[in-house]
Tab-separated table of N, CA and C in Angstrom:
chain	number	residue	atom	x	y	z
A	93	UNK	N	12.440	42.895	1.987
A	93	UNK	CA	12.844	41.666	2.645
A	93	UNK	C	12.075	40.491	2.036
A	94	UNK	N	12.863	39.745	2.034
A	94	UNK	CA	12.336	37.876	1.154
A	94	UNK	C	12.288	37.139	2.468
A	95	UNK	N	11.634	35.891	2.160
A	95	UNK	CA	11.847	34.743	2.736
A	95	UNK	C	12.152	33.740	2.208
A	96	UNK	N	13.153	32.923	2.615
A	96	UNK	CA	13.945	31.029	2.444
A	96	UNK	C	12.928	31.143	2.381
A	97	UNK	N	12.532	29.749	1.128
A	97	UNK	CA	11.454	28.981	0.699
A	97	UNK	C	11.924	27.589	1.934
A	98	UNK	N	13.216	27.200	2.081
A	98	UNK	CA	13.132	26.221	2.914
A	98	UNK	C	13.236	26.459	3.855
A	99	UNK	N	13.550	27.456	4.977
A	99	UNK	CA	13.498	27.437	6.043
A	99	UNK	C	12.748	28.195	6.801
A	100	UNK	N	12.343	29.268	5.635
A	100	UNK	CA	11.703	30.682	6.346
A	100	UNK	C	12.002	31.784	7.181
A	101	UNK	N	13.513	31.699	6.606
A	101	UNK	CA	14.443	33.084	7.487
A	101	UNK	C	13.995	34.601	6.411
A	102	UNK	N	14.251	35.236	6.786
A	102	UNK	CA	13.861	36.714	6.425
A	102	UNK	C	15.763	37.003	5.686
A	103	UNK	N	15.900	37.238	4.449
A	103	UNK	CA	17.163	37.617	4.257
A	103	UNK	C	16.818	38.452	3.239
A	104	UNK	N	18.144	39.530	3.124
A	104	UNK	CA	17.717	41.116	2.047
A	104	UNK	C	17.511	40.616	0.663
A	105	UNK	N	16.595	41.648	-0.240
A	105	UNK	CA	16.542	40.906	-1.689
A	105	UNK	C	18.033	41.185	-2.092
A	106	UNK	N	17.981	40.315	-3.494
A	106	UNK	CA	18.645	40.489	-4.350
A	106	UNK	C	19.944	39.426	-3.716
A	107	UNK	N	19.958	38.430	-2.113
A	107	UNK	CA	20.879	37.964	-1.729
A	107	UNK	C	20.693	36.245	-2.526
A	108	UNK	N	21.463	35.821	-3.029
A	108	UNK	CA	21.398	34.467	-3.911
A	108	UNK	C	21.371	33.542	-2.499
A	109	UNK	N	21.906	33.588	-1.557
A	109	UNK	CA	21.768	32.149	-1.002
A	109	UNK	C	21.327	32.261	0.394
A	110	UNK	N	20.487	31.488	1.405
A	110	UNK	CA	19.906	32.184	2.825
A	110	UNK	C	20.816	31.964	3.583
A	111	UNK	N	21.158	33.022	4.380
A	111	UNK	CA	22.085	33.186	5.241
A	111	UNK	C	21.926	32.255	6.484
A	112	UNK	N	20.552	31.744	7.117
A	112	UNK	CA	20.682	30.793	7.517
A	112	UNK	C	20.786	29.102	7.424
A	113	UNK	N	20.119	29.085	6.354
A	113	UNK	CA	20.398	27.298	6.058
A	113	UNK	C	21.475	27.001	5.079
A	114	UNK	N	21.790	28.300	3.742
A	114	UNK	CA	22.739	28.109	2.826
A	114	UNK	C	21.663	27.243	1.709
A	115	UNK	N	20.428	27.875	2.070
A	115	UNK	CA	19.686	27.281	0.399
A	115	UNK	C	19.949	28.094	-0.666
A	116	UNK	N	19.376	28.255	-1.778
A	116	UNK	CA	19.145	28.863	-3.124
A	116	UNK	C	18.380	29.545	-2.640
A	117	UNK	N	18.245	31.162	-3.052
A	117	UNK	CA	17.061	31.655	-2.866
A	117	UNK	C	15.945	32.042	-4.083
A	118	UNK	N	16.756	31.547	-4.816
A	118	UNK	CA	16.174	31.357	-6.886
A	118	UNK	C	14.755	30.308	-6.104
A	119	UNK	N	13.463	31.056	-6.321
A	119	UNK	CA	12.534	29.817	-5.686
A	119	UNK	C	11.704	29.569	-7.357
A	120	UNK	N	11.941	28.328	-7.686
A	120	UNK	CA	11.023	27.567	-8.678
A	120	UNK	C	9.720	28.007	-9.567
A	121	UNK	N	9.200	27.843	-9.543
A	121	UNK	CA	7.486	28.416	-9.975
A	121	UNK	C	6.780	27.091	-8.724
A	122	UNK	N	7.395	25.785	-8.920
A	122	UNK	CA	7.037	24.982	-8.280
A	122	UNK	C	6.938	25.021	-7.008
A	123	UNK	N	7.383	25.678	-6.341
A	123	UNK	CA	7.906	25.740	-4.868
A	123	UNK	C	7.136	26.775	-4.601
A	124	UNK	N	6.546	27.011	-3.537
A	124	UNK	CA	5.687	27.515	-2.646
A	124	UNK	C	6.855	28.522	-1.500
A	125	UNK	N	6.654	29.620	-1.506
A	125	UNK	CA	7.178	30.054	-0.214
A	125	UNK	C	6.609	29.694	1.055
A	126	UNK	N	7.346	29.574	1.946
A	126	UNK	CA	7.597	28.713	3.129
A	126	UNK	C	6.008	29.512	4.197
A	127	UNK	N	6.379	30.689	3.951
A	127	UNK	CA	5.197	31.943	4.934
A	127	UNK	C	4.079	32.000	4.053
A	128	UNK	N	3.980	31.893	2.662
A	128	UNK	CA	2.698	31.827	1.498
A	128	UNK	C	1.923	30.577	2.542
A	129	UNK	N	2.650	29.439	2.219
A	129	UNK	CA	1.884	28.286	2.309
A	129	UNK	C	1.651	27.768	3.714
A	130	UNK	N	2.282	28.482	4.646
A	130	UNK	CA	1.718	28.336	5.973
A	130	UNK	C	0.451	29.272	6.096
A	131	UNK	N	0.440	30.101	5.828
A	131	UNK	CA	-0.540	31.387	6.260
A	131	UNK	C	-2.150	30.815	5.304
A	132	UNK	N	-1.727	30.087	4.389
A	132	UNK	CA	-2.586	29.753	2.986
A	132	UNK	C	-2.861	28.041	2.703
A	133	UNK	N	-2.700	27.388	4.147
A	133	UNK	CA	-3.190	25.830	4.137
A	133	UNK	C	-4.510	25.929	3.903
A	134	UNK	N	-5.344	26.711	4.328
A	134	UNK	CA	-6.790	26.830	4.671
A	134	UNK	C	-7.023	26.292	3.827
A	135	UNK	N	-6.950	27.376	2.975
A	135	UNK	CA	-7.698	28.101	1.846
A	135	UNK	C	-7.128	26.726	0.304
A	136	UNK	N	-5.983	26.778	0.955
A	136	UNK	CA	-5.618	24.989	-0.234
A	136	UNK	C	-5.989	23.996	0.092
A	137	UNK	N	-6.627	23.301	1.784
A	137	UNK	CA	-7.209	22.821	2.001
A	137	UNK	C	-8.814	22.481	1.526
A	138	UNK	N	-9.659	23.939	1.354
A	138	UNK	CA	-10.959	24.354	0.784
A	138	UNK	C	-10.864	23.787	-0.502
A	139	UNK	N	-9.908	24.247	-1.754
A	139	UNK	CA	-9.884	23.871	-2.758
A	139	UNK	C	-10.200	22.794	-3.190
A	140	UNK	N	-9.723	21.668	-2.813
A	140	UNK	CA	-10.203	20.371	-2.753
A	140	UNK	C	-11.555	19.366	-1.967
A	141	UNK	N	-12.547	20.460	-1.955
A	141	UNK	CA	-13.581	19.982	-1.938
A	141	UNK	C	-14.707	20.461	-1.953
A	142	UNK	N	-14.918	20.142	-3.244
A	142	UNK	CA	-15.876	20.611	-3.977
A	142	UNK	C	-15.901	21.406	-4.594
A	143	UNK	N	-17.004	22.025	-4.303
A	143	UNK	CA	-18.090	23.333	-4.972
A	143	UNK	C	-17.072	24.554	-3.546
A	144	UNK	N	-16.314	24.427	-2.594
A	144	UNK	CA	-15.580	25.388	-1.953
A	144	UNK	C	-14.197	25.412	-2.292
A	145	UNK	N	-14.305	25.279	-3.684
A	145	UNK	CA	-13.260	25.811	-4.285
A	145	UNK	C	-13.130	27.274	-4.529
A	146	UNK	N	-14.124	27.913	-4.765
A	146	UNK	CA	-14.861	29.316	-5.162
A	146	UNK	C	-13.739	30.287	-3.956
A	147	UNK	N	-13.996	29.414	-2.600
A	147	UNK	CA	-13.531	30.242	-1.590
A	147	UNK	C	-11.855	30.588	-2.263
A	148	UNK	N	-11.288	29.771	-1.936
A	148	UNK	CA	-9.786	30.366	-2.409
A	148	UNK	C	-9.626	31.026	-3.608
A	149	UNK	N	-10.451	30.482	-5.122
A	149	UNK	CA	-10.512	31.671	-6.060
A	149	UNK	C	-10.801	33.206	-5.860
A	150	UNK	N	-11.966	33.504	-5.197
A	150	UNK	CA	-12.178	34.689	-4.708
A	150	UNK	C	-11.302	35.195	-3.546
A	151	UNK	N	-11.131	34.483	-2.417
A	151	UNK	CA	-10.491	35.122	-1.024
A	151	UNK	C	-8.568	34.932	-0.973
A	152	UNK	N	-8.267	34.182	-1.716
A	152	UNK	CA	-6.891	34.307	-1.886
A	152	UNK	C	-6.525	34.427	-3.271
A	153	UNK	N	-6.763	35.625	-3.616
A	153	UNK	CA	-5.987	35.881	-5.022
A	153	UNK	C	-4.575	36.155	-5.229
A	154	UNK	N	-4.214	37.040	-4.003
A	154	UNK	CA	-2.828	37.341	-3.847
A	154	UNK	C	-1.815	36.361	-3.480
A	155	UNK	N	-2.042	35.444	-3.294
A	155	UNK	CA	-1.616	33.843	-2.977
A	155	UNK	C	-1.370	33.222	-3.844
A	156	UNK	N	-0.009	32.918	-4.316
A	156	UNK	CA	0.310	31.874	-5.574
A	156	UNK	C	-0.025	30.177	-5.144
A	157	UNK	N	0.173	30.313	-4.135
A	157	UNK	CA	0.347	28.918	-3.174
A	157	UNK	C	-1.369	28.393	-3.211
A	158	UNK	N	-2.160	29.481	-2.848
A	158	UNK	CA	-3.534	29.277	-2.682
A	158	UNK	C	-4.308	29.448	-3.949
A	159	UNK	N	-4.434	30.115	-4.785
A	159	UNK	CA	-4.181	29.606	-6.530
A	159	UNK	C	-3.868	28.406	-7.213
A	160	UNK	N	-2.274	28.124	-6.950
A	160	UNK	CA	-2.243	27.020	-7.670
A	160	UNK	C	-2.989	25.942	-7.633
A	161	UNK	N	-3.330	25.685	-5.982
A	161	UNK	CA	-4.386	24.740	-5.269
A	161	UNK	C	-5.510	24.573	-5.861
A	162	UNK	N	-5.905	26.185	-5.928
A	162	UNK	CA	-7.571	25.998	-6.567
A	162	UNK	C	-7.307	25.695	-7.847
A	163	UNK	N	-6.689	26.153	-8.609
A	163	UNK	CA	-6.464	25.665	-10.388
A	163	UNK	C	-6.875	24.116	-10.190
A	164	UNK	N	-5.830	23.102	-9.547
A	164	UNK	CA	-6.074	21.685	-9.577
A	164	UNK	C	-7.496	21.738	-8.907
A	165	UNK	N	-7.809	22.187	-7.682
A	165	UNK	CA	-9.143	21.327	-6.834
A	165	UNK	C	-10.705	22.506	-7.943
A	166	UNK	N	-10.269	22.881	-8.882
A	166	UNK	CA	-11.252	23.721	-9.767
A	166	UNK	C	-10.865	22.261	-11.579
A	167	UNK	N	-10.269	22.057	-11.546
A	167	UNK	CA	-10.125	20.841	-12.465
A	167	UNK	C	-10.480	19.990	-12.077
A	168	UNK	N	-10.549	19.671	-10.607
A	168	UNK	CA	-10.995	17.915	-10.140
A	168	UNK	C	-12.578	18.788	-9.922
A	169	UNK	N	-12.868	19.453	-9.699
A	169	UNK	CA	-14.239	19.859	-9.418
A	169	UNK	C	-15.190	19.624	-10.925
A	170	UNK	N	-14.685	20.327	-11.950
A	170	UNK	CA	-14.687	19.781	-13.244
A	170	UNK	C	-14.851	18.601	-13.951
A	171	UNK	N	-14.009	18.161	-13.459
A	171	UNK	CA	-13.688	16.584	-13.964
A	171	UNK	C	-14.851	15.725	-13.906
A	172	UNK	N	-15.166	16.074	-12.310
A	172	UNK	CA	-16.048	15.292	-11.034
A	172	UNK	C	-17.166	15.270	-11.533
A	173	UNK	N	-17.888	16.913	-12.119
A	173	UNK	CA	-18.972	17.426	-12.427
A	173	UNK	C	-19.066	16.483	-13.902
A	174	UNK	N	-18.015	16.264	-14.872
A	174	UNK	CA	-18.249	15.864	-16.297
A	174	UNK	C	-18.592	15.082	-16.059
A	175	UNK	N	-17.980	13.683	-14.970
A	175	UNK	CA	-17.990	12.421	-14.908
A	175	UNK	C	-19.411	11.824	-14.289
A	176	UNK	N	-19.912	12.681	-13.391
A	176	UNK	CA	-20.910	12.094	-12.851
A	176	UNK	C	-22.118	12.454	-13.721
A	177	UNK	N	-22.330	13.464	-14.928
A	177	UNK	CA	-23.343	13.637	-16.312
A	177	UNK	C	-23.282	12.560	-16.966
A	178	UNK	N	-21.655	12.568	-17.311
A	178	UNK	CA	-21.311	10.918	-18.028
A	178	UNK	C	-22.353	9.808	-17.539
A	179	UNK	N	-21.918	9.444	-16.738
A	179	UNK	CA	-21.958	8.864	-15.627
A	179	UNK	C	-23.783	8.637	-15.803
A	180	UNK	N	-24.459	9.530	-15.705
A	180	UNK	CA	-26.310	9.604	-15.389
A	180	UNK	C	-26.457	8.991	-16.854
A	181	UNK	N	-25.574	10.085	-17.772
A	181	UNK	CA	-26.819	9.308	-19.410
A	181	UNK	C	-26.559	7.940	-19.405
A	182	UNK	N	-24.919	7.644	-19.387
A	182	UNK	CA	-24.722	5.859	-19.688
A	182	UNK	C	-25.309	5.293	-18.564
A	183	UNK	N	-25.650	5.586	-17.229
A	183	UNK	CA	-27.049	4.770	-16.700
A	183	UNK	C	-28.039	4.286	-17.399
A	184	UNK	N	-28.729	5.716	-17.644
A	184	UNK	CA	-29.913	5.377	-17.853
A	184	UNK	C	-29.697	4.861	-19.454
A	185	UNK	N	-29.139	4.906	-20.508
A	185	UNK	CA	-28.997	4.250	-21.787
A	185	UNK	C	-28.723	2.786	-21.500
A	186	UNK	N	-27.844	2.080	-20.298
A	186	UNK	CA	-27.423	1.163	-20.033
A	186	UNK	C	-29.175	0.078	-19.327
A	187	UNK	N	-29.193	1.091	-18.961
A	187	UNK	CA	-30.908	0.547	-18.123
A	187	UNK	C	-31.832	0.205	-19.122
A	188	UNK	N	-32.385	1.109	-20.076
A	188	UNK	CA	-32.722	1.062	-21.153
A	188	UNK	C	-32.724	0.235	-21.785
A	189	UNK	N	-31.640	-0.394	-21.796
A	189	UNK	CA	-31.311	-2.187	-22.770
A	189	UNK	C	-31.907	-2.992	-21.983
A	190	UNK	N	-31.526	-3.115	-20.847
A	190	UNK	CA	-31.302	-4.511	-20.105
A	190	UNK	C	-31.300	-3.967	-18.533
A	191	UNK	N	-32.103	-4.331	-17.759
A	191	UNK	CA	-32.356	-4.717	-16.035
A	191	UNK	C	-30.496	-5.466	-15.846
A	192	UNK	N	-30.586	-6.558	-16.705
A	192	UNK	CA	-29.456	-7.155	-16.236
A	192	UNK	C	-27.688	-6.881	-16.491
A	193	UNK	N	-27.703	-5.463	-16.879
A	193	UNK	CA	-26.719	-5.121	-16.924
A	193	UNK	C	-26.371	-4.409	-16.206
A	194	UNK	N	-27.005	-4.310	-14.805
A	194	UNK	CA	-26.758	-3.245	-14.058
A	194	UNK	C	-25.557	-3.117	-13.449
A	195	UNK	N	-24.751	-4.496	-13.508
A	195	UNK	CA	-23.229	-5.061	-13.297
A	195	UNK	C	-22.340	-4.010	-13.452
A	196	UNK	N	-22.369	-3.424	-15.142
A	196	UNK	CA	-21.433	-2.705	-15.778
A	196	UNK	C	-21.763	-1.117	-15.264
A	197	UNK	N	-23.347	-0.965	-14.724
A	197	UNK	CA	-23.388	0.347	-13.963
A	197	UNK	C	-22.482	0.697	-12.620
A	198	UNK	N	-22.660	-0.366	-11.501
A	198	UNK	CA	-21.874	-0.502	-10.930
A	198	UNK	C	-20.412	-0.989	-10.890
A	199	UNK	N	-19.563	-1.075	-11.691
A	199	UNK	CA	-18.192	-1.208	-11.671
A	199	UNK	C	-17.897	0.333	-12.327
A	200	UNK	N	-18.963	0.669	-13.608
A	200	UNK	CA	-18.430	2.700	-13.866
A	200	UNK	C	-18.583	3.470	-12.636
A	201	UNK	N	-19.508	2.937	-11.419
A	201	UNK	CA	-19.844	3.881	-10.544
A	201	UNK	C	-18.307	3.583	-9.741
A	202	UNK	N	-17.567	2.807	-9.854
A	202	UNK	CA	-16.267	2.430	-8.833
A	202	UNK	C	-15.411	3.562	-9.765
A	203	UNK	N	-15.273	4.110	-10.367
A	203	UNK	CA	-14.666	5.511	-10.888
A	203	UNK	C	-14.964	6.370	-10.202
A	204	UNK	N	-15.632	6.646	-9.909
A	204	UNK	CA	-15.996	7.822	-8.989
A	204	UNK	C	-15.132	7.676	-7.825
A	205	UNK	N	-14.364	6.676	-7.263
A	205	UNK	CA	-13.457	6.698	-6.142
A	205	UNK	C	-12.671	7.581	-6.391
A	206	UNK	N	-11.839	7.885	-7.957
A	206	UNK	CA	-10.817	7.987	-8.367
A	206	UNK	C	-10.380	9.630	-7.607
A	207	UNK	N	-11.878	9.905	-7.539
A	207	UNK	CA	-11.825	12.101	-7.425
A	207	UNK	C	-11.695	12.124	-6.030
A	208	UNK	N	-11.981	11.283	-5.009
A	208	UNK	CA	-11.586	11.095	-3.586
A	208	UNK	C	-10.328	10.946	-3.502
A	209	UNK	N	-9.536	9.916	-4.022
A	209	UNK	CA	-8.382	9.673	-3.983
A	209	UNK	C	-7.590	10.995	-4.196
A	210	UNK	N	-8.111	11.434	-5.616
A	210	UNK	CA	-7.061	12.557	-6.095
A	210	UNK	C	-7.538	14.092	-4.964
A	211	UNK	N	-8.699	13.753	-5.261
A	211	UNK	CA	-8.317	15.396	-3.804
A	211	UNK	C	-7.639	14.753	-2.669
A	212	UNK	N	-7.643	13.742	-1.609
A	212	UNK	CA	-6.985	13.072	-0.939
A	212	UNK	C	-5.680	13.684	-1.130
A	213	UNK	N	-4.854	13.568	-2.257
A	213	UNK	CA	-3.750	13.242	-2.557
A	213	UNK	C	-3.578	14.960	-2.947
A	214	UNK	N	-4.271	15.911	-3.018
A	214	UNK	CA	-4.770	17.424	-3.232
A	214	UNK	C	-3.914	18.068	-1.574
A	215	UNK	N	-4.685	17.465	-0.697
A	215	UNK	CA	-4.571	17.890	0.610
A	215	UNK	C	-3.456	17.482	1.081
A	216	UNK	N	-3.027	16.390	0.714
A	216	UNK	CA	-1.933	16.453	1.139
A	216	UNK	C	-0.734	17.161	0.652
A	217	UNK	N	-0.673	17.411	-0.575
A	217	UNK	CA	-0.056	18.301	-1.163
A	217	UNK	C	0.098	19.737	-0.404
A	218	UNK	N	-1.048	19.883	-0.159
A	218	UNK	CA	-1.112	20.946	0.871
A	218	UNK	C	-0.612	21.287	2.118
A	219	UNK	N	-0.986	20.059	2.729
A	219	UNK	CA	-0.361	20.032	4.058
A	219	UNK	C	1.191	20.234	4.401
A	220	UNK	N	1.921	19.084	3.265
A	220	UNK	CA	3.293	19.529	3.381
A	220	UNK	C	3.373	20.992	2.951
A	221	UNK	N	2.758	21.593	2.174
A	221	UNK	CA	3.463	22.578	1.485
A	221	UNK	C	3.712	22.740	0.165
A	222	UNK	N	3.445	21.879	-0.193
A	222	UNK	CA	4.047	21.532	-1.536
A	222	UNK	C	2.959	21.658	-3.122
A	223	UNK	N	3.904	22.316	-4.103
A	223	UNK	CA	2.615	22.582	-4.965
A	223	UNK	C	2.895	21.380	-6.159
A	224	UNK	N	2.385	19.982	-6.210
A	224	UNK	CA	2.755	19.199	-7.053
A	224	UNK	C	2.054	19.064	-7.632
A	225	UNK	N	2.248	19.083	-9.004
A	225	UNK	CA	0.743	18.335	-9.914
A	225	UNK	C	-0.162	17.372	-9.439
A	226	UNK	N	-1.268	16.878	-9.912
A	226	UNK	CA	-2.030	16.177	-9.856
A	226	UNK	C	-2.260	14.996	-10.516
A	227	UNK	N	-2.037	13.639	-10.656
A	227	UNK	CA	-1.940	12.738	-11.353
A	227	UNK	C	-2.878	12.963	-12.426
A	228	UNK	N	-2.744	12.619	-13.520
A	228	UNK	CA	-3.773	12.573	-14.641
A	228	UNK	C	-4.528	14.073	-14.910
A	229	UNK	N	-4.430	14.755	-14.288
A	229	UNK	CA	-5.233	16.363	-14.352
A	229	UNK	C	-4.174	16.985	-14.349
A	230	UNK	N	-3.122	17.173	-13.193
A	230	UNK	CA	-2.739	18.307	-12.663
A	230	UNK	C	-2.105	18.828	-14.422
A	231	UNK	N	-1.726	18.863	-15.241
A	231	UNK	CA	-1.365	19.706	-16.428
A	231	UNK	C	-2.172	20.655	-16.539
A	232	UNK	N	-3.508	20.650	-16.520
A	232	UNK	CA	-4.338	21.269	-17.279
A	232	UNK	C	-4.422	22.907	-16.115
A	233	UNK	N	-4.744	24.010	-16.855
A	233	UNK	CA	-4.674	25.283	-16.085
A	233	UNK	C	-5.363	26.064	-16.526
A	234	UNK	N	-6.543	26.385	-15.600
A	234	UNK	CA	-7.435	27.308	-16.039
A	234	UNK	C	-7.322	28.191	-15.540
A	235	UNK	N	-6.874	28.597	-14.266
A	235	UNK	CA	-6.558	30.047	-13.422
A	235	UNK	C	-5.750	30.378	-14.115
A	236	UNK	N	-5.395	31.586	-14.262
A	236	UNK	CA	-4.126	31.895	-14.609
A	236	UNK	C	-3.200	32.910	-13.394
């Protein structure tokens, strides 16, 4: 037995269309099953923050829905981690010159919003259900 990705009726394999709503039952790579991604908000929720990304890599493996999540919130974790090294040397090289450039420290430190926003925009992905890329990251795939 399968489940509608859109509605979440239970219909026999091998049936092309759900007997209750009349969707496709051909589901995407993109598309999340309807019972995956309810049962597996948590754990796509976790993904996107932080260093508890680990949790859904390890505790939902069998989860495509909870996977794909961590792939992106394990790239923004990445990203986050490069940017804020970045981030320390051109401080302190920037300091180094000049007291009075501390201007240009603080407008690089207004980048750092960017990884709030995008997990922001992580969770919500989640919440609906939905497995959408990630602006500017989501390509990249390290889970497999």
């Amino acid at each position: 037995m399968a489940f509608c990705g859109k509605c979440g009726t239970k219909y026999e394999d091998g049936a092309r269309f759900c007997p209750s709503c009349g969707a496709d039952t051909t589901v995407s790579p993109q598309q999340a099953d309807i019972r995956d991604a309810q049962d597996n908000k948590a754990m796509g929720i976790l993904a996107y923050l932080g260093p508890l990304v680990l949790v859904p890599i390890f505790a939902a493996k069998e989860s495509p829905f909870a996977q794909y999540h961590a792939n992106q919130g394990l790239v923004l974790c990445l990203a986050a981690i490069a940017y804020s090294v970045a981030y320390s040397i051109l401080s302190a090289i920037i300091l180094a010159i000049s007291w009075r450039l501390y201007f240009v420290i603080s407008i690089l430190g207004l980048v750092g919003i960017l990884f709030t926003v995008l997990a922001v925009l992580g969770i919500v992905n989640v919440c609906k259900g939905e497995m959408k890329p990630l602006p500017l990251i989501g390509g990249i795939k390290i889970l497999k």
